Coordinates of C-alpha atoms (C1' of nucleotides) in Angstrom, one line a residue:
Chain F
M127 CA -21.9 2.1 10.7
T128 CA -20.1 0.2 13.6
K129 CA -18.5 -3.0 13.1
T130 CA -17.7 -4.8 16.4
T131 CA -15.0 -7.3 16.1
S132 CA -13.7 -9.3 19.0
I133 CA -10.6 -11.4 18.2
S134 CA -9.9 -14.0 21.0
L135 CA -6.0 -14.5 21.0
W136 CA -4.4 -16.7 23.2
V137 CA -1.4 -14.5 24.3
S138 CA 1.9 -16.2 25.1
P139 CA 3.3 -15.1 28.5
V140 CA 6.0 -12.6 27.1
N141 CA 6.9 -10.3 29.6
Q142 CA 5.9 -7.1 27.8
I143 CA 2.2 -8.6 27.6
Q144 CA 0.8 -8.7 31.2
S145 CA -2.7 -7.3 30.9
Q146 CA -5.5 -9.6 31.0
K147 CA -7.9 -7.7 29.0
H148 CA -7.3 -4.9 26.4
L149 CA -9.9 -3.2 25.0
L150 CA -8.5 -1.2 21.9
H151 CA -10.4 1.0 19.5
H152 CA -9.5 2.1 16.1
K153 CA -11.7 4.2 13.9
N154 CA -15.1 2.1 13.8
I155 CA -13.5 -1.2 14.8
K156 CA -13.4 -2.2 18.2
F157 CA -11.0 -5.1 19.4
Q158 CA -11.5 -7.0 22.3
L159 CA -8.4 -9.0 23.1
N160 CA -9.1 -11.5 25.6
Q161 CA -6.2 -13.6 27.3
T162 CA -8.2 -16.7 27.1
S163 CA -7.6 -20.2 28.2
R164 CA -5.4 -22.5 26.8
S165 CA -8.1 -24.5 25.3
S166 CA -8.6 -22.0 22.9
K167 CA -9.4 -23.1 19.5
L168 CA -6.2 -21.7 18.3
L169 CA -4.3 -24.6 19.9
S170 CA -6.2 -27.3 18.7
P171 CA -4.5 -29.3 15.9
S172 CA -4.7 -27.9 12.4
F173 CA -7.4 -29.5 10.7
N174 CA -7.0 -27.5 7.5
T175 CA -4.2 -30.0 6.3
L176 CA -7.1 -32.5 6.1
Y177 CA -8.5 -30.2 3.3
C178 CA -6.8 -29.4 0.1
T179 CA -4.4 -26.6 0.6
R180 CA -4.0 -25.5 -3.1
I181 CA -7.0 -24.8 -5.3
P182 CA -6.1 -27.0 -8.5
A183 CA -5.8 -30.0 -6.1
T184 CA -6.4 -33.2 -7.6
L185 CA -10.0 -33.9 -8.4
S186 CA -11.7 -37.1 -9.2
L187 CA -13.3 -37.2 -12.6
T188 CA -17.0 -37.4 -11.9
S189 CA -18.1 -38.7 -15.4
T190 CA -15.7 -41.1 -16.9
A191 CA -18.6 -43.4 -18.3
N192 CA -19.1 -41.0 -21.1
H193 CA -16.0 -41.4 -23.7
Q194 CA -17.3 -38.2 -25.7
V195 CA -17.5 -36.0 -22.7
T196 CA -14.0 -37.0 -21.6
D197 CA -12.8 -36.1 -25.1
Y198 CA -14.4 -32.6 -24.8
N199 CA -12.7 -32.1 -21.3
D200 CA -9.2 -33.3 -22.8
D201 CA -9.6 -30.8 -25.6
I202 CA -10.6 -28.0 -23.5
C203 CA -7.7 -28.4 -21.0
R204 CA -5.4 -28.7 -23.7
F205 CA -6.6 -25.0 -25.2
C206 CA -6.3 -24.0 -21.5
E207 CA -2.6 -25.4 -21.1
V208 CA -1.4 -23.5 -24.3
G209 CA -3.2 -20.4 -22.8
N210 CA -5.8 -20.0 -25.5
L211 CA -8.8 -18.5 -24.0
Q212 CA -10.4 -17.4 -26.9
K213 CA -10.6 -20.8 -28.5
T214 CA -11.5 -22.7 -25.1
M215 CA -14.4 -20.1 -25.0
D216 CA -15.4 -20.8 -28.7
F217 CA -15.3 -24.4 -28.0
I218 CA -17.6 -24.2 -25.0
G219 CA -20.1 -22.2 -27.2
N220 CA -20.2 -24.7 -29.9
S221 CA -21.1 -27.3 -27.4
E222 CA -23.5 -26.1 -25.0
E223 CA -25.2 -28.8 -24.0
T224 CA -22.3 -30.6 -23.1
I225 CA -21.5 -31.5 -19.4
L226 CA -17.9 -30.7 -18.3
D227 CA -15.8 -32.1 -15.3
I228 CA -15.4 -29.8 -12.2
K229 CA -11.6 -30.2 -13.3
T230 CA -12.3 -28.6 -16.7
Y231 CA -14.3 -25.7 -15.1
C232 CA -11.1 -25.2 -12.9
H233 CA -8.8 -24.9 -15.7
I234 CA -10.7 -22.5 -17.5
L235 CA -11.3 -20.3 -14.4
Q236 CA -7.7 -20.3 -13.9
L237 CA -6.9 -19.2 -17.5
C238 CA -9.7 -16.3 -17.1
A239 CA -7.9 -15.2 -14.0
D240 CA -4.5 -15.4 -15.5
S241 CA -5.7 -13.3 -18.6
K242 CA -7.7 -11.2 -16.5
A243 CA -10.5 -12.0 -18.4
L244 CA -13.8 -11.1 -16.2
H245 CA -16.2 -11.2 -19.1
H246 CA -15.2 -14.7 -20.1
G247 CA -15.0 -15.7 -16.3
R248 CA -18.6 -14.2 -15.9
T249 CA -19.8 -16.5 -18.9
I250 CA -18.2 -19.7 -17.3
H251 CA -20.0 -18.7 -13.9
N252 CA -23.2 -18.3 -15.5
L253 CA -22.8 -21.6 -17.3
I254 CA -22.0 -23.3 -13.9
C255 CA -24.9 -21.8 -12.4
S256 CA -27.4 -22.5 -15.1
R257 CA -26.1 -26.3 -15.1
G258 CA -27.2 -26.6 -11.6
I259 CA -23.5 -27.5 -10.7
E260 CA -23.1 -27.3 -6.9
L261 CA -20.3 -25.2 -5.6
D262 CA -18.0 -27.2 -3.6
S263 CA -14.9 -25.9 -1.7
V264 CA -12.8 -26.4 -4.8
L265 CA -14.8 -25.0 -7.5
G266 CA -16.0 -22.3 -5.4
S267 CA -12.5 -21.3 -4.4
K268 CA -11.8 -21.2 -8.1
L269 CA -14.4 -18.7 -8.7
V270 CA -13.4 -16.7 -5.9
F271 CA -9.8 -16.7 -7.2
M272 CA -11.2 -15.7 -10.6
Y273 CA -13.3 -13.0 -9.8
V274 CA -10.7 -11.3 -7.5
S275 CA -7.8 -11.8 -9.7
C276 CA -9.9 -10.1 -12.4
G277 CA -10.8 -7.2 -10.1
D278 CA -14.3 -7.8 -9.0
V279 CA -13.7 -8.2 -5.3
R280 CA -17.5 -7.8 -4.3
E281 CA -18.5 -10.6 -6.4
G282 CA -15.5 -12.9 -5.3
R283 CA -16.5 -12.1 -1.7
R284 CA -20.1 -13.1 -2.4
I285 CA -19.0 -16.5 -3.4
F286 CA -16.4 -16.6 -0.7
N287 CA -19.2 -16.1 2.0
S288 CA -21.1 -19.0 0.3
I289 CA -18.6 -21.7 0.6
V290 CA -16.9 -23.1 3.3
T291 CA -13.2 -23.3 2.9
H292 CA -10.3 -24.0 5.1
N293 CA -7.8 -23.1 2.4
V294 CA -5.4 -20.8 3.8
F295 CA -4.3 -19.6 0.4
L296 CA -7.7 -18.5 -0.5
W297 CA -8.1 -16.7 2.9
N298 CA -4.8 -14.9 2.4
F299 CA -5.6 -14.0 -1.0
M300 CA -8.8 -12.6 -0.1
M301 CA -7.2 -10.6 2.9
N302 CA -4.6 -9.3 0.5
A303 CA -7.2 -8.0 -1.9
Y304 CA -8.9 -5.9 0.8
A305 CA -5.2 -4.7 2.0
K306 CA -4.3 -3.6 -1.7
M307 CA -7.7 -1.7 -1.7
G308 CA -6.9 0.1 1.5
D309 CA -9.7 -1.6 3.3
Y310 CA -7.5 -3.0 6.4
E311 CA -10.4 -3.2 8.5
E312 CA -12.1 -5.7 6.3
S313 CA -8.8 -7.6 6.0
V314 CA -8.5 -7.8 9.8
Y315 CA -12.1 -8.9 9.9
L316 CA -11.3 -11.9 7.7
F317 CA -8.4 -12.7 9.8
Q318 CA -10.7 -12.9 13.0
K319 CA -13.2 -15.0 11.1
M320 CA -10.5 -17.3 10.0
L321 CA -9.1 -17.6 13.5
E322 CA -12.6 -18.5 14.7
M323 CA -12.8 -21.3 12.2
G324 CA -9.8 -22.8 13.6
I325 CA -7.8 -22.2 10.4
E326 CA -3.9 -21.6 11.3
P327 CA -2.3 -18.6 9.8
D328 CA 0.8 -19.2 8.0
S329 CA 3.7 -16.5 7.3
Y330 CA 1.9 -15.1 4.4
T331 CA -1.2 -14.5 6.6
F332 CA 1.0 -12.7 9.3
S333 CA 2.9 -10.5 6.8
C334 CA -0.4 -9.4 5.5
I335 CA -2.1 -8.8 8.8
L336 CA 0.9 -7.0 10.2
K337 CA 0.8 -4.7 7.2
C338 CA -2.9 -3.9 8.1
F339 CA -2.1 -3.3 11.7
A340 CA 0.6 -1.2 10.8
A341 CA -1.5 0.9 8.5
L342 CA -4.4 1.0 11.0
G343 CA -2.0 2.7 13.4
N344 CA -3.3 1.3 16.9
E345 CA -0.3 1.5 18.7
N346 CA -1.4 -0.6 21.2
I347 CA -1.6 -3.8 19.4
G348 CA 1.8 -4.0 18.3
E349 CA 3.3 -6.0 21.4
T350 CA -0.1 -8.3 21.6
I351 CA 0.0 -9.3 18.0
H352 CA 3.7 -9.8 18.4
G353 CA 3.1 -12.2 21.2
Y354 CA 0.8 -14.0 18.9
V355 CA 3.3 -14.4 16.5
L356 CA 5.7 -15.8 18.7
K357 CA 3.0 -18.2 20.2
S358 CA 2.5 -19.4 16.7
G359 CA 6.0 -20.1 16.1
F360 CA 7.0 -17.6 13.6
G361 CA 9.4 -15.5 15.6
F362 CA 12.3 -16.7 13.7
D363 CA 10.5 -16.4 10.4
S364 CA 12.1 -13.7 8.4
T365 CA 9.5 -12.5 6.2
V366 CA 7.2 -12.4 9.4
V367 CA 9.8 -10.6 11.6
N368 CA 10.7 -8.2 8.7
S369 CA 6.9 -7.3 9.0
M370 CA 6.8 -7.0 12.6
I371 CA 10.0 -4.7 12.5
S372 CA 8.3 -2.5 9.9
L373 CA 5.0 -2.5 12.0
Y374 CA 7.0 -1.3 15.0
F375 CA 8.7 1.6 13.2
K376 CA 5.5 2.6 11.7
H377 CA 4.0 2.7 15.3
A378 CA 7.3 4.8 16.1
N379 CA 8.2 2.2 18.6
I380 CA 12.0 2.3 17.6
D381 CA 13.3 0.4 20.7
N382 CA 11.2 -2.8 19.9
A383 CA 12.1 -2.7 16.3
R384 CA 15.7 -2.5 17.1
K385 CA 15.3 -5.4 19.5
L386 CA 13.8 -7.6 17.1
F387 CA 16.6 -6.6 14.7
D388 CA 19.3 -7.4 17.2
H389 CA 18.1 -10.6 17.9
L390 CA 17.4 -11.8 14.4
P391 CA 20.0 -14.5 13.6
E392 CA 19.4 -14.3 10.0
R393 CA 19.0 -10.8 8.4
D394 CA 18.4 -10.5 4.6
V395 CA 18.4 -7.5 2.4
I396 CA 14.8 -6.6 3.3
T397 CA 15.7 -6.7 7.2
W398 CA 18.7 -4.3 6.5
N399 CA 16.3 -2.0 4.2
T400 CA 13.4 -2.1 6.7
M401 CA 15.7 -0.8 9.5
I402 CA 17.3 2.1 7.4
S403 CA 13.8 3.2 6.0
G404 CA 12.3 2.9 9.3
Y405 CA 14.7 4.9 10.8
V406 CA 14.6 7.6 8.3
A407 CA 10.8 7.8 8.6
N408 CA 11.1 8.2 12.3
S409 CA 13.5 11.1 11.7
L410 CA 16.4 9.2 12.7
A411 CA 18.3 9.4 9.6
K412 CA 21.8 9.5 11.2
K413 CA 20.8 6.2 13.0
G414 CA 19.7 4.9 9.5
F415 CA 23.0 5.6 7.9
E416 CA 24.7 4.0 10.7
V417 CA 22.7 0.6 9.9
F418 CA 23.8 1.2 6.1
T419 CA 27.6 1.5 7.4
D420 CA 27.1 -1.9 9.4
M421 CA 25.2 -3.4 6.4
I422 CA 28.2 -3.0 4.0
G423 CA 30.5 -4.1 6.8
S424 CA 28.8 -7.4 6.9
G425 CA 29.0 -8.1 3.6
V426 CA 25.4 -8.0 2.4
T427 CA 24.8 -7.1 -1.1
V428 CA 22.9 -3.7 -1.3
D429 CA 19.9 -3.4 -3.5
L430 CA 18.1 -0.5 -5.3
A431 CA 15.6 -0.1 -2.1
T432 CA 18.9 0.1 0.1
M433 CA 20.4 3.0 -2.0
V434 CA 16.9 4.8 -2.2
S435 CA 16.7 4.8 1.7
V436 CA 20.3 5.8 2.1
V437 CA 20.2 8.8 -0.1
A438 CA 16.9 9.9 1.7
A439 CA 18.8 9.3 4.8
C440 CA 21.4 11.8 3.4
A441 CA 18.7 14.3 2.3
S442 CA 17.2 14.3 5.8
M443 CA 20.3 15.0 7.2
G444 CA 21.2 17.5 4.7
V445 CA 25.0 16.5 4.6
L446 CA 25.7 17.3 0.8
T447 CA 29.4 15.8 1.2
L448 CA 27.9 12.3 2.5
G449 CA 25.5 12.4 -0.2
Q450 CA 28.1 13.0 -2.7
T451 CA 29.8 10.1 -1.4
V452 CA 26.8 7.9 -1.7
H453 CA 26.1 8.9 -5.2
A454 CA 29.7 7.9 -6.2
Y455 CA 29.2 4.5 -4.4
A456 CA 25.7 4.1 -6.2
V457 CA 27.2 5.0 -9.7
K458 CA 29.6 1.9 -9.4
G459 CA 26.4 -0.4 -8.8
E460 CA 25.0 1.3 -11.6
F461 CA 22.1 2.3 -9.6
D462 CA 21.8 5.7 -11.4
K463 CA 20.3 4.0 -14.4
K464 CA 17.3 3.7 -12.4
T465 CA 14.4 6.4 -12.4
K466 CA 13.4 5.9 -8.6
F467 CA 16.9 6.0 -7.4
N468 CA 17.4 9.4 -9.5
N469 CA 14.4 10.6 -8.2
T470 CA 15.5 10.3 -4.6
L471 CA 19.0 11.5 -5.8
L472 CA 17.5 14.5 -7.2
D473 CA 15.7 15.4 -4.1
M474 CA 18.8 14.9 -2.0
Y475 CA 20.8 17.4 -4.0
S476 CA 18.0 19.6 -3.9
K477 CA 17.4 19.4 0.1
C478 CA 21.1 19.7 0.6
G479 CA 20.7 23.1 -1.2
D480 CA 22.8 22.3 -4.4
M481 CA 20.2 23.2 -7.2
D482 CA 22.7 22.9 -9.8
A483 CA 23.7 19.3 -9.0
A484 CA 19.8 18.7 -8.8
L485 CA 19.3 20.1 -12.1
K486 CA 22.3 18.1 -13.8
V487 CA 20.7 14.7 -12.3
F488 CA 17.3 15.9 -13.9
K489 CA 18.8 16.7 -17.2
N490 CA 20.8 13.3 -17.4
M491 CA 17.9 11.4 -16.7
D492 CA 16.5 9.0 -19.4
E493 CA 13.0 8.5 -18.0
K494 CA 11.5 11.4 -16.1
S495 CA 8.7 10.7 -14.2
V496 CA 6.1 13.1 -12.2
V497 CA 8.1 12.6 -9.3
S498 CA 11.2 13.8 -11.2
W499 CA 9.5 17.0 -12.1
T500 CA 7.7 17.6 -8.5
S501 CA 11.1 17.2 -7.0
L502 CA 12.8 19.8 -9.0
I503 CA 9.8 22.0 -8.6
A504 CA 9.8 21.5 -4.8
G505 CA 13.4 22.5 -4.7
Y506 CA 12.9 25.8 -6.7
T507 CA 10.0 26.5 -4.5
R508 CA 12.2 26.0 -1.2
K509 CA 14.9 28.0 -2.6
D510 CA 12.1 31.1 -3.1
Q511 CA 12.7 30.7 -7.0
S512 CA 9.1 30.5 -7.7
D513 CA 9.6 31.9 -11.4
K514 CA 11.5 28.8 -12.2
A515 CA 9.2 26.5 -10.4
I516 CA 6.1 28.0 -12.3
E517 CA 8.3 27.6 -15.6
L518 CA 9.0 24.0 -14.8
F519 CA 5.2 23.5 -14.0
L520 CA 4.2 24.8 -17.5
N521 CA 7.1 23.0 -19.2
M522 CA 5.8 19.6 -17.7
K523 CA 2.3 20.1 -18.7
K524 CA 3.5 21.0 -22.3
K525 CA 5.3 17.6 -22.1
G526 CA 2.2 15.8 -21.5
I527 CA 3.2 14.9 -17.8
K528 CA 0.1 15.0 -15.4
P529 CA 0.9 16.9 -12.2
D530 CA -0.4 15.2 -9.2
T531 CA -1.4 16.3 -5.5
F532 CA 2.3 16.6 -4.7
T533 CA 3.1 18.7 -7.9
V534 CA 0.0 21.0 -7.1
T535 CA 0.9 21.5 -3.3
S536 CA 4.5 22.6 -4.4
I537 CA 3.2 25.0 -7.2
L538 CA 0.7 26.5 -5.0
H539 CA 3.5 27.2 -2.3
A540 CA 5.4 28.6 -5.1
C541 CA 2.5 30.8 -6.1
A542 CA 1.9 31.9 -2.6
S543 CA 5.3 33.0 -1.9
N544 CA 5.7 34.8 -5.0
G545 CA 2.8 36.7 -4.6
S546 CA 1.3 35.8 -8.0
L547 CA -2.1 35.3 -7.3
E548 CA -3.0 34.9 -11.0
K549 CA -0.9 31.8 -11.5
G550 CA -2.3 30.4 -8.5
K551 CA -6.0 30.8 -9.5
E552 CA -4.9 29.3 -12.7
V553 CA -3.5 26.3 -10.8
H554 CA -6.9 26.2 -8.9
N555 CA -8.7 26.0 -11.8
Y556 CA -6.6 23.1 -13.2
I557 CA -7.0 21.4 -9.7
N558 CA -10.9 21.7 -10.1
E559 CA -11.0 20.4 -13.7
N560 CA -8.6 17.5 -13.0
Q561 CA -10.1 16.7 -9.5
I562 CA -6.8 16.8 -7.9
Q563 CA -7.7 16.4 -4.5
S564 CA -6.0 16.0 -1.2
L565 CA -5.8 17.4 2.3
A566 CA -2.3 19.0 1.5
V567 CA -3.6 20.6 -1.5
S568 CA -6.6 22.0 0.5
N569 CA -4.3 23.1 3.0
A570 CA -1.8 24.9 0.3
L571 CA -5.2 26.7 -1.3
M572 CA -6.0 28.1 2.3
D573 CA -2.3 29.1 2.8
M574 CA -2.2 30.9 -0.5
N575 CA -5.6 32.7 0.5
L576 CA -3.4 34.7 3.0
L577 CA -2.6 36.9 0.1
I578 CA -6.1 37.2 -1.0
K579 CA -8.4 40.0 -0.3
S580 CA -11.0 38.8 2.4
D581 CA -14.0 39.0 0.3
E582 CA -12.6 36.5 -2.0
F583 CA -11.7 34.3 0.8
S584 CA -14.9 32.8 1.6
L585 CA -16.0 32.1 -1.9
I586 CA -12.6 30.1 -2.3
L587 CA -12.9 28.4 0.9
M588 CA -16.5 27.0 -0.3
M589 CA -14.8 26.2 -3.5
I590 CA -12.2 24.1 -1.5
L591 CA -14.9 22.4 0.6
E592 CA -17.0 21.7 -2.4
T593 CA -14.2 19.7 -4.2
S594 CA -12.9 18.0 -1.1
K595 CA -16.4 16.6 -0.2
Q596 CA -16.2 13.5 -2.2
K597 CA -12.9 12.2 -1.1
I598 CA -11.8 13.8 2.2
P599 CA -13.3 11.8 5.3
T600 CA -15.9 13.5 7.3
G601 CA -13.6 13.9 10.4
T602 CA -11.3 15.9 8.2
Q603 CA -14.4 17.9 6.9
V604 CA -15.2 18.8 10.2
A605 CA -11.8 19.8 11.0
M606 CA -12.0 22.2 8.0
M607 CA -15.2 23.6 9.1
S608 CA -13.8 24.9 12.3
Q609 CA -10.8 25.9 10.8
Q610 CA -13.0 28.2 8.7
E611 CA -14.5 29.7 11.8
E612 CA -10.8 30.0 13.4
F613 CA -9.3 31.4 10.2
S614 CA -10.0 35.1 10.5
E615 CA -8.0 34.9 13.6
L616 CA -5.4 32.6 12.1
R617 CA -5.1 34.8 9.2
M618 CA -4.6 38.0 11.2
R619 CA -1.8 36.2 13.4
N620 CA 0.1 35.0 10.2
K621 CA -0.1 38.5 8.8
S622 CA 1.5 40.0 11.8
Q623 CA 4.1 37.0 11.7
K624 CA 4.8 38.0 8.2
S625 CA 5.1 41.5 8.9
K626 CA 7.6 40.7 11.6
L627 CA 9.6 38.7 9.2
Q628 CA 9.4 42.0 6.9
L629 CA 10.8 43.9 9.5
I630 CA 13.6 41.4 10.1
K631 CA 14.6 41.4 6.6
N632 CA 14.5 45.3 6.3
Chain C
dC105 C1' -1.3 -18.8 -8.3
dT106 C1' 0.1 -14.9 -2.2
dA107 C1' 4.4 -12.2 1.1
dG108 C1' 8.4 -8.5 3.8
dG109 C1' 11.8 -2.9 2.2
dG110 C1' 12.4 1.8 -1.5
dT111 C1' 10.9 8.2 -4.6
dT112 C1' 7.8 13.6 -4.9
dA113 C1' 4.7 18.3 -0.9
dG114 C1' 3.7 20.5 4.2

DNA sequence: CTAGGGTTAG
């Protein structure tokens, strides 16, 4: 399936953007970015302001003549206000013949959305349909909002397509729904449609779309979209610029991220945090730590996310003393009471080679998550203490904590380096039974197979392919297939490398 | 009624 999307953006004459026409490809989406004339639709005055900008906008009562009807409406609205959905539904059920105001339907649908009551929402939708009420932009938007809030994005989208709305909120809401599902292509597609309709994006639109572009990983689009952000007048909007910085970091464009940061007059906590985590993610932990130092110097109050990123920076640098200092600083701010912080702290000690400290953090934690267990397991695996790692793995299962792909990957490496094939096979069975699949898991399984006799090899490979089929994209499957062919050779190479290592050890 | 940053493997 090929989706061809052409976005016409009027691009501001920012010096970095010079090309007249870009043709950018990503996955199955083709972006055609034209530098079009100034008469572009985007420059026309916003007429979306002429329309309602909020869903529960003021509505005229259509049937004021019948007092009886108005009373029903009032009663239902009162139930809605106190959040009593069941009573509202009962009331409607008992008066099926009653024609209600659109406003009343909106109130009920809002309540359904708030309560995530898809079933009731559908009932109301059916009622609206069976009574032949026409879906205008207001009622339609409310239905879309209800369906998407209740998790039925498909039905929400179906209605969204059937109505004409210039409500930016609803477009943002729809785009965000797809972004949350990981369908960034669809989100971008809606963005393009929205521009075609002449709807002006707001800061929420940009935050969402920048996140999507970051995730899609089309590195050429960064500066183009940046130009568009500037052109639209959001160059100093902190949420948009923060998203922009984040996008540049995700595209490994450190220079542009830094430039934005340097020229931003007002930096909030998130700006600082984005810088620190951005540097760490790009293997520039030292730079990240410097930003942290500047942050404290500028008097900004740090938060949990800051501390998590900074500890991660210490872990990445592997400087134990620095980590200990940050740990002490975090205790003062009582961040050591948060599970997420302790997980990072544990990982830091483990990566700095201090397993005793890591274990101490682990034992002192009130709430241990999968991440806590996995971090410790990974730590022992790195230290070649496979027995301890395997023991922890068994303990965590005993405590009823479900291992995830990260845990399984670690434990497979522990099994591999330990040479304990039996345990490895046990884990493999566990993986199959619990459908824990990822590329890393498959790789770890293959890695472990270096220790397995060659006649078992193809069988296990088949199993890997079998279990991976549903979730791993076709491209990866192809890669794995070719890996299968190359594997014998690869295996020989690794074996000879291993024997070399053995020789050095001896 | 929406948004920007943060944890675990290799």
